[in-house]
PDB file of C-alpha atoms in Angstrom:
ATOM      1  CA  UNK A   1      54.762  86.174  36.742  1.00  0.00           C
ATOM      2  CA  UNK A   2      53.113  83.019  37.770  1.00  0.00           C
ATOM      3  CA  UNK A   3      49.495  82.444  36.697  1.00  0.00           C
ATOM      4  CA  UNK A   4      46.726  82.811  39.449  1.00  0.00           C
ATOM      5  CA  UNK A   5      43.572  81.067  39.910  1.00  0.00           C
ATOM      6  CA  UNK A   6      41.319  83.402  40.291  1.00  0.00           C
ATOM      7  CA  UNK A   7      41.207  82.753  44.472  1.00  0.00           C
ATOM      8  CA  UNK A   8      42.660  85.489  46.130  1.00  0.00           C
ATOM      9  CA  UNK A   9      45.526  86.073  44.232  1.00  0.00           C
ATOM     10  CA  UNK A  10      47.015  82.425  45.168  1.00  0.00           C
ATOM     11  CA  UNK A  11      48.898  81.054  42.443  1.00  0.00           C
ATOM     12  CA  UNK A  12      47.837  78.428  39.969  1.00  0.00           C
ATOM     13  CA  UNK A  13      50.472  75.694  41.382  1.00  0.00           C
ATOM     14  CA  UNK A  14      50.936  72.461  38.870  1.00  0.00           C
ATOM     15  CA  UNK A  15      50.130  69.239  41.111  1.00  0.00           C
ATOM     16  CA  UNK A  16      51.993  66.277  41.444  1.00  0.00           C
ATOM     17  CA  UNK A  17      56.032  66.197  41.491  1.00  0.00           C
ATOM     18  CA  UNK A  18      58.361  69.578  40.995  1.00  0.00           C
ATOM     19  CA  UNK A  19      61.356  69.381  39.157  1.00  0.00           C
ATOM     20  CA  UNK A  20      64.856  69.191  41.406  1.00  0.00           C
ATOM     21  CA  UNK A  21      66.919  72.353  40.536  1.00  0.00           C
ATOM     22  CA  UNK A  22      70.412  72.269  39.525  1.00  0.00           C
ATOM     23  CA  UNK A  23      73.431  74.371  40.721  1.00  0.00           C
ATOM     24  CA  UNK A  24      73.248  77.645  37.976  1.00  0.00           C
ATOM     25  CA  UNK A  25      70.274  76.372  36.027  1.00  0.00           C
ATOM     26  CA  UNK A  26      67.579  75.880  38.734  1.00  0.00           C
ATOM     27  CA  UNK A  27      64.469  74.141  36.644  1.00  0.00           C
ATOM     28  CA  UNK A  28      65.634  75.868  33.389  1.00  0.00           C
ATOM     29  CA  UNK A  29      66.778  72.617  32.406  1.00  0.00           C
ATOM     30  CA  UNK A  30      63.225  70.868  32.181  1.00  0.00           C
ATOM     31  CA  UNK A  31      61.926  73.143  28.931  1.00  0.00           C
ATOM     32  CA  UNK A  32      65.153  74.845  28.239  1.00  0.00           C
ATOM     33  CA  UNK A  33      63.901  78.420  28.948  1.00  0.00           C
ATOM     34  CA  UNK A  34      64.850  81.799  30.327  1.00  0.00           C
ATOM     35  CA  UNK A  35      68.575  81.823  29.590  1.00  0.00           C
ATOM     36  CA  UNK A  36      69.375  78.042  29.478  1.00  0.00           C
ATOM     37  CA  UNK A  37      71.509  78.093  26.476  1.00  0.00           C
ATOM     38  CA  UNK A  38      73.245  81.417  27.270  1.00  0.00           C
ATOM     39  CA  UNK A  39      73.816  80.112  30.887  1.00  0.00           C
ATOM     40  CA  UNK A  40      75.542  76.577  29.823  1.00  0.00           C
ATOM     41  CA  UNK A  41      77.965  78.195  27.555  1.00  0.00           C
ATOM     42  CA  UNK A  42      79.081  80.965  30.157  1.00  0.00           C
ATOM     43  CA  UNK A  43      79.296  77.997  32.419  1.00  0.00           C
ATOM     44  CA  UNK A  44      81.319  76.341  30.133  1.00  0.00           C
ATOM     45  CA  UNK A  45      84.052  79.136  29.528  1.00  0.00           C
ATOM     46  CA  UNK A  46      83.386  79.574  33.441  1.00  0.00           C
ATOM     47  CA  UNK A  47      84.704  76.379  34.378  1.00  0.00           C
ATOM     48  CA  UNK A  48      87.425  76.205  31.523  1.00  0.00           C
ATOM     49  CA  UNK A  49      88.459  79.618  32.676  1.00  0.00           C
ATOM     50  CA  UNK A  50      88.608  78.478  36.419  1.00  0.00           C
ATOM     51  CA  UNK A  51      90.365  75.344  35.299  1.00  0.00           C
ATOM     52  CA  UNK A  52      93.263  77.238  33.621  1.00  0.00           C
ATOM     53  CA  UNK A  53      93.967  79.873  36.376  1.00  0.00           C
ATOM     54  CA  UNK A  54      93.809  76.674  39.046  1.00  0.00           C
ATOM     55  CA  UNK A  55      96.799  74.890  36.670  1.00  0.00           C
ATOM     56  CA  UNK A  56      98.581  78.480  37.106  1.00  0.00           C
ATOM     57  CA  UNK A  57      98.762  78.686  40.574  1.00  0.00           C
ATOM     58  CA  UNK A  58      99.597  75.286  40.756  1.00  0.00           C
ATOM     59  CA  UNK A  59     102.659  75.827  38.252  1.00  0.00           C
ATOM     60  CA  UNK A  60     103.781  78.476  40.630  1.00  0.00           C
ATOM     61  CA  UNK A  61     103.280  75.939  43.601  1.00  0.00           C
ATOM     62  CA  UNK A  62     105.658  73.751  41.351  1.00  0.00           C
ATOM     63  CA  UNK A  63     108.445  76.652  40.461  1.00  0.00           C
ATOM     64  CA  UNK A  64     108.503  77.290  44.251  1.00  0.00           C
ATOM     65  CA  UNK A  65     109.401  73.380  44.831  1.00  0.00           C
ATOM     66  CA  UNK A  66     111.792  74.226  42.172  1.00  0.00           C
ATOM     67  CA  UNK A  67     113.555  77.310  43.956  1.00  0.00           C
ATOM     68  CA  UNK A  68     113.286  75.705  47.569  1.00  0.00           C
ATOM     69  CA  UNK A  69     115.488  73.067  45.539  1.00  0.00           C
ATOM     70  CA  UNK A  70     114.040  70.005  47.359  1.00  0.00           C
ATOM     71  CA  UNK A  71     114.805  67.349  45.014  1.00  0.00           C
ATOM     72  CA  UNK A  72     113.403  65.702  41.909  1.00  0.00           C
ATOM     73  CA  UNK A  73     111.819  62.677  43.485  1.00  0.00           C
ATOM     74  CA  UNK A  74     109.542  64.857  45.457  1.00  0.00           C
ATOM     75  CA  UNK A  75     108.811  67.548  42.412  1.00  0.00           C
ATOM     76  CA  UNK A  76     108.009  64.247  40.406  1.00  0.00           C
ATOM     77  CA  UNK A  77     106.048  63.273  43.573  1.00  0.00           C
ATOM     78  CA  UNK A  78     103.802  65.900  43.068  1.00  0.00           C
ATOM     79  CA  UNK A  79     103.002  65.897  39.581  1.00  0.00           C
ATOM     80  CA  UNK A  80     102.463  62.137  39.837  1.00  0.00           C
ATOM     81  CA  UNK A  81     100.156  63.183  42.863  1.00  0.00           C
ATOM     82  CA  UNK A  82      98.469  66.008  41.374  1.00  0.00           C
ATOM     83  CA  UNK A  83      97.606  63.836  37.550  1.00  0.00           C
ATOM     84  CA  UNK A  84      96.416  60.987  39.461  1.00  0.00           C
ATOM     85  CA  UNK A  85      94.363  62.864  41.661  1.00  0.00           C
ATOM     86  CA  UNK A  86      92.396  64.977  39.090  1.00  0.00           C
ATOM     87  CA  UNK A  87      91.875  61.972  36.768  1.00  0.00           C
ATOM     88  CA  UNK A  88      89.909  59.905  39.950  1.00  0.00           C
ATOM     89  CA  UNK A  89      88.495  63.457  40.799  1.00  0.00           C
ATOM     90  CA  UNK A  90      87.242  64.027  36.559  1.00  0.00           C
ATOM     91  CA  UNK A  91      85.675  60.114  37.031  1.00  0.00           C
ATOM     92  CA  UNK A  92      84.372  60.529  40.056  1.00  0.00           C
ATOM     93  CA  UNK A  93      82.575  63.833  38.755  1.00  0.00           C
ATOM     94  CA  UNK A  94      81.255  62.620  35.315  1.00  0.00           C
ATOM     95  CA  UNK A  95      79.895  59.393  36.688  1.00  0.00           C
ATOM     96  CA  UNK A  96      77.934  61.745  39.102  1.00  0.00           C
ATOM     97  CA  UNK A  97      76.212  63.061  36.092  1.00  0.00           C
ATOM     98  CA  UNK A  98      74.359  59.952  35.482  1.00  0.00           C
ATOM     99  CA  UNK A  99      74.038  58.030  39.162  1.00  0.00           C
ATOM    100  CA  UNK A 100      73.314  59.233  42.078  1.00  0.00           C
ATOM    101  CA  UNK A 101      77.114  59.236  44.709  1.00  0.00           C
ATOM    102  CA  UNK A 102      77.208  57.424  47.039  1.00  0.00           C
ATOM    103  CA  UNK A 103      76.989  59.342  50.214  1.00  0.00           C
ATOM    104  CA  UNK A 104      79.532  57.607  52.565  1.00  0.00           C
ATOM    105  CA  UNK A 105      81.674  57.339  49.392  1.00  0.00           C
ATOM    106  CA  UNK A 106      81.207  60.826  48.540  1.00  0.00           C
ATOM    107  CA  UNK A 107      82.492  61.782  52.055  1.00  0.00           C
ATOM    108  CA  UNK A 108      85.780  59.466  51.873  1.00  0.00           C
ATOM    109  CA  UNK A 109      86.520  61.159  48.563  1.00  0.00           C
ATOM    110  CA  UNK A 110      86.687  64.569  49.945  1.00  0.00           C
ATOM    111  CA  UNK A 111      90.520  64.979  50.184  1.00  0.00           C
ATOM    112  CA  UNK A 112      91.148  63.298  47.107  1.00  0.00           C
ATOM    113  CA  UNK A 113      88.811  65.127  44.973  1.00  0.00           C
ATOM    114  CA  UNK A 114      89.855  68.814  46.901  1.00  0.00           C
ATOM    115  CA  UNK A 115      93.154  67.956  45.704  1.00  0.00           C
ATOM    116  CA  UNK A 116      92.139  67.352  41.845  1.00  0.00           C
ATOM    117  CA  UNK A 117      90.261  69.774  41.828  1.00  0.00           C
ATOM    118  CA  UNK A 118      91.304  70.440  38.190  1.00  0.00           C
ATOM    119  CA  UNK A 119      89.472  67.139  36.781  1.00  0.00           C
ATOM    120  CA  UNK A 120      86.347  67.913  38.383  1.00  0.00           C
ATOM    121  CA  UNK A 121      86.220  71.109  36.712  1.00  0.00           C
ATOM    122  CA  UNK A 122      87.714  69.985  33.323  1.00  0.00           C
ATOM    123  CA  UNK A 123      84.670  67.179  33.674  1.00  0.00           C
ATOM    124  CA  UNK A 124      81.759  69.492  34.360  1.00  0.00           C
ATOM    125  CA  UNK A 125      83.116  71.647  31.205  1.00  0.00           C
ATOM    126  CA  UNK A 126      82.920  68.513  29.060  1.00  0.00           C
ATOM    127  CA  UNK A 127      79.607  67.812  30.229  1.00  0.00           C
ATOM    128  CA  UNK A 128      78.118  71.379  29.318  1.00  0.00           C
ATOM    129  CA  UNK A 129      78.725  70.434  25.610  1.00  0.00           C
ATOM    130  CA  UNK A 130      76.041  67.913  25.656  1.00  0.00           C
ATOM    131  CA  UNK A 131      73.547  69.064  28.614  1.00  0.00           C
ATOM    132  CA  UNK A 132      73.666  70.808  31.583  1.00  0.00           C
ATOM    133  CA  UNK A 133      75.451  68.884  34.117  1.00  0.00           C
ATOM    134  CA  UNK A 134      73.471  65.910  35.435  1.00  0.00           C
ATOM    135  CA  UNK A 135      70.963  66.964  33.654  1.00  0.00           C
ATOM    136  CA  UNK A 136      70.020  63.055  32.418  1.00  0.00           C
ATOM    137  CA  UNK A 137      69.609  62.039  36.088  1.00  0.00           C
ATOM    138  CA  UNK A 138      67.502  64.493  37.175  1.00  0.00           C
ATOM    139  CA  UNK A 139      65.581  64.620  33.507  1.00  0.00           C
ATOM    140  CA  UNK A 140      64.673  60.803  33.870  1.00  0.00           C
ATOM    141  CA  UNK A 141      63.620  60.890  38.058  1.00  0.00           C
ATOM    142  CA  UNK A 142      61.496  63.481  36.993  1.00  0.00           C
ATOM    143  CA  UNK A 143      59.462  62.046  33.787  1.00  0.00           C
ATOM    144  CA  UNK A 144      59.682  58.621  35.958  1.00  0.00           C
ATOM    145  CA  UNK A 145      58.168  59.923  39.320  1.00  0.00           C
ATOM    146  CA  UNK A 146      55.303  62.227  36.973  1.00  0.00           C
ATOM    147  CA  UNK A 147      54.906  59.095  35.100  1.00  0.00           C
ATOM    148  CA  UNK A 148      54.050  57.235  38.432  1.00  0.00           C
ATOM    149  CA  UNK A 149      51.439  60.307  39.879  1.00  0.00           C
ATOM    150  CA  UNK A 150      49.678  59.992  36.544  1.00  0.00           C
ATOM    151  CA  UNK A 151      49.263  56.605  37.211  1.00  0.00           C
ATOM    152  CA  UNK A 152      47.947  56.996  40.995  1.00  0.00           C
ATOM    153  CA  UNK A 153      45.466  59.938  39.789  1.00  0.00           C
ATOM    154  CA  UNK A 154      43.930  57.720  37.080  1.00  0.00           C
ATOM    155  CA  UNK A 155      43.441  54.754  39.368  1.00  0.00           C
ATOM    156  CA  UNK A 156      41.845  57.323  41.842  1.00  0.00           C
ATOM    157  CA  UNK A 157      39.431  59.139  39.802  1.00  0.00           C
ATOM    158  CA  UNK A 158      35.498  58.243  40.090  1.00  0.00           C
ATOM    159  CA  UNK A 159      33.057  58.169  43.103  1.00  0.00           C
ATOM    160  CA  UNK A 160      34.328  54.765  45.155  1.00  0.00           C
ATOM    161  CA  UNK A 161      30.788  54.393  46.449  1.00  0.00           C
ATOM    162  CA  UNK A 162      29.458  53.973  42.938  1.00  0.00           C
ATOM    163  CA  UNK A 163      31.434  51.265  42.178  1.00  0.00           C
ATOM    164  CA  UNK A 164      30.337  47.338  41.759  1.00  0.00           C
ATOM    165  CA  UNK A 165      31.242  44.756  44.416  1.00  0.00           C
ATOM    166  CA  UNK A 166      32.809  41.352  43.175  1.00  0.00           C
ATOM    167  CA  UNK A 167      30.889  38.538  44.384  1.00  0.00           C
TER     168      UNK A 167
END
């Protein structure tokens, strides 16, 4: 329940800048209410969890190579493929905690970061051990953009009319 203002029922609405939600914590993240702690450790074993049944199916996908008998250069192929793949896909992710993408970057990543897939999981499971993911970025655009509508109500306040002329 929200608090109201006393004027038909509207609620009393903070002014200046909201908070940007994140995926699974919403704006739990700005006072670290209503399940925050509970929600970064399920997230946590979530991803983990994820992380290790992706690796399974992709040791099947690797026994299958195996039985299809194929050949050893293109087994070793894969791995190769797979390892590199999730460690630009884990770097990719964890400097998105702290900088906003790149857009058009972001976009020619795609492939590359749906194939290590595993990284970018195994990343946002580190990251839930020190805040919720991107947590920092949003945190400081936040304080930084209230910081600058305290400034703009200060310089606004008084009656303009009453105020001295400089000669």
């Amino acid at each position: 329940m929200s608090a109201e203002n006393g004027k038909n029922g509207i609620p009393d609405v903070p002014a200046g800048p909201r908070p940007e939600p994140l995926r699974f914590y919403g704006t739990t993240w700005v006072h670290h209410d209503n399940g925050y702690t509970a929600r970064r450790a399920g997230l946590a074993v979530g991803s983990l969890a994820v992380a290790a049944a992706a690796c399974f199916v992709l040791r099947i996908a690797y026994q299958g190579l195996q039985i299809a008998d194929i050949g050893s250069f293109v087994s070793l192929l894969m791995i190769v493929m797979f390892a590199i793949c999730s460690t630009l896909a884990f770097r990719h992710t964890w400097s998105g905690f702290t900088s906003r993408p790149d857009p058009d970057r972001q976009a020619s990543m795609r492939g590359l970061l749906a194939i290590g897939f595993v990284g970018s999981l195994l990343a946002y499971f580190f990251r839930t051990f020190t805040e919720a993911p991107g947590e920092k970025l949003h945190r400081a655009e936040y304080e930084k953009a209230r910081e600058e509508y305290e400034k703009r109500i200060t310089r606004r306040s008084g009656n303009p009319t009453k105020k001295r002329r400089r000669k």
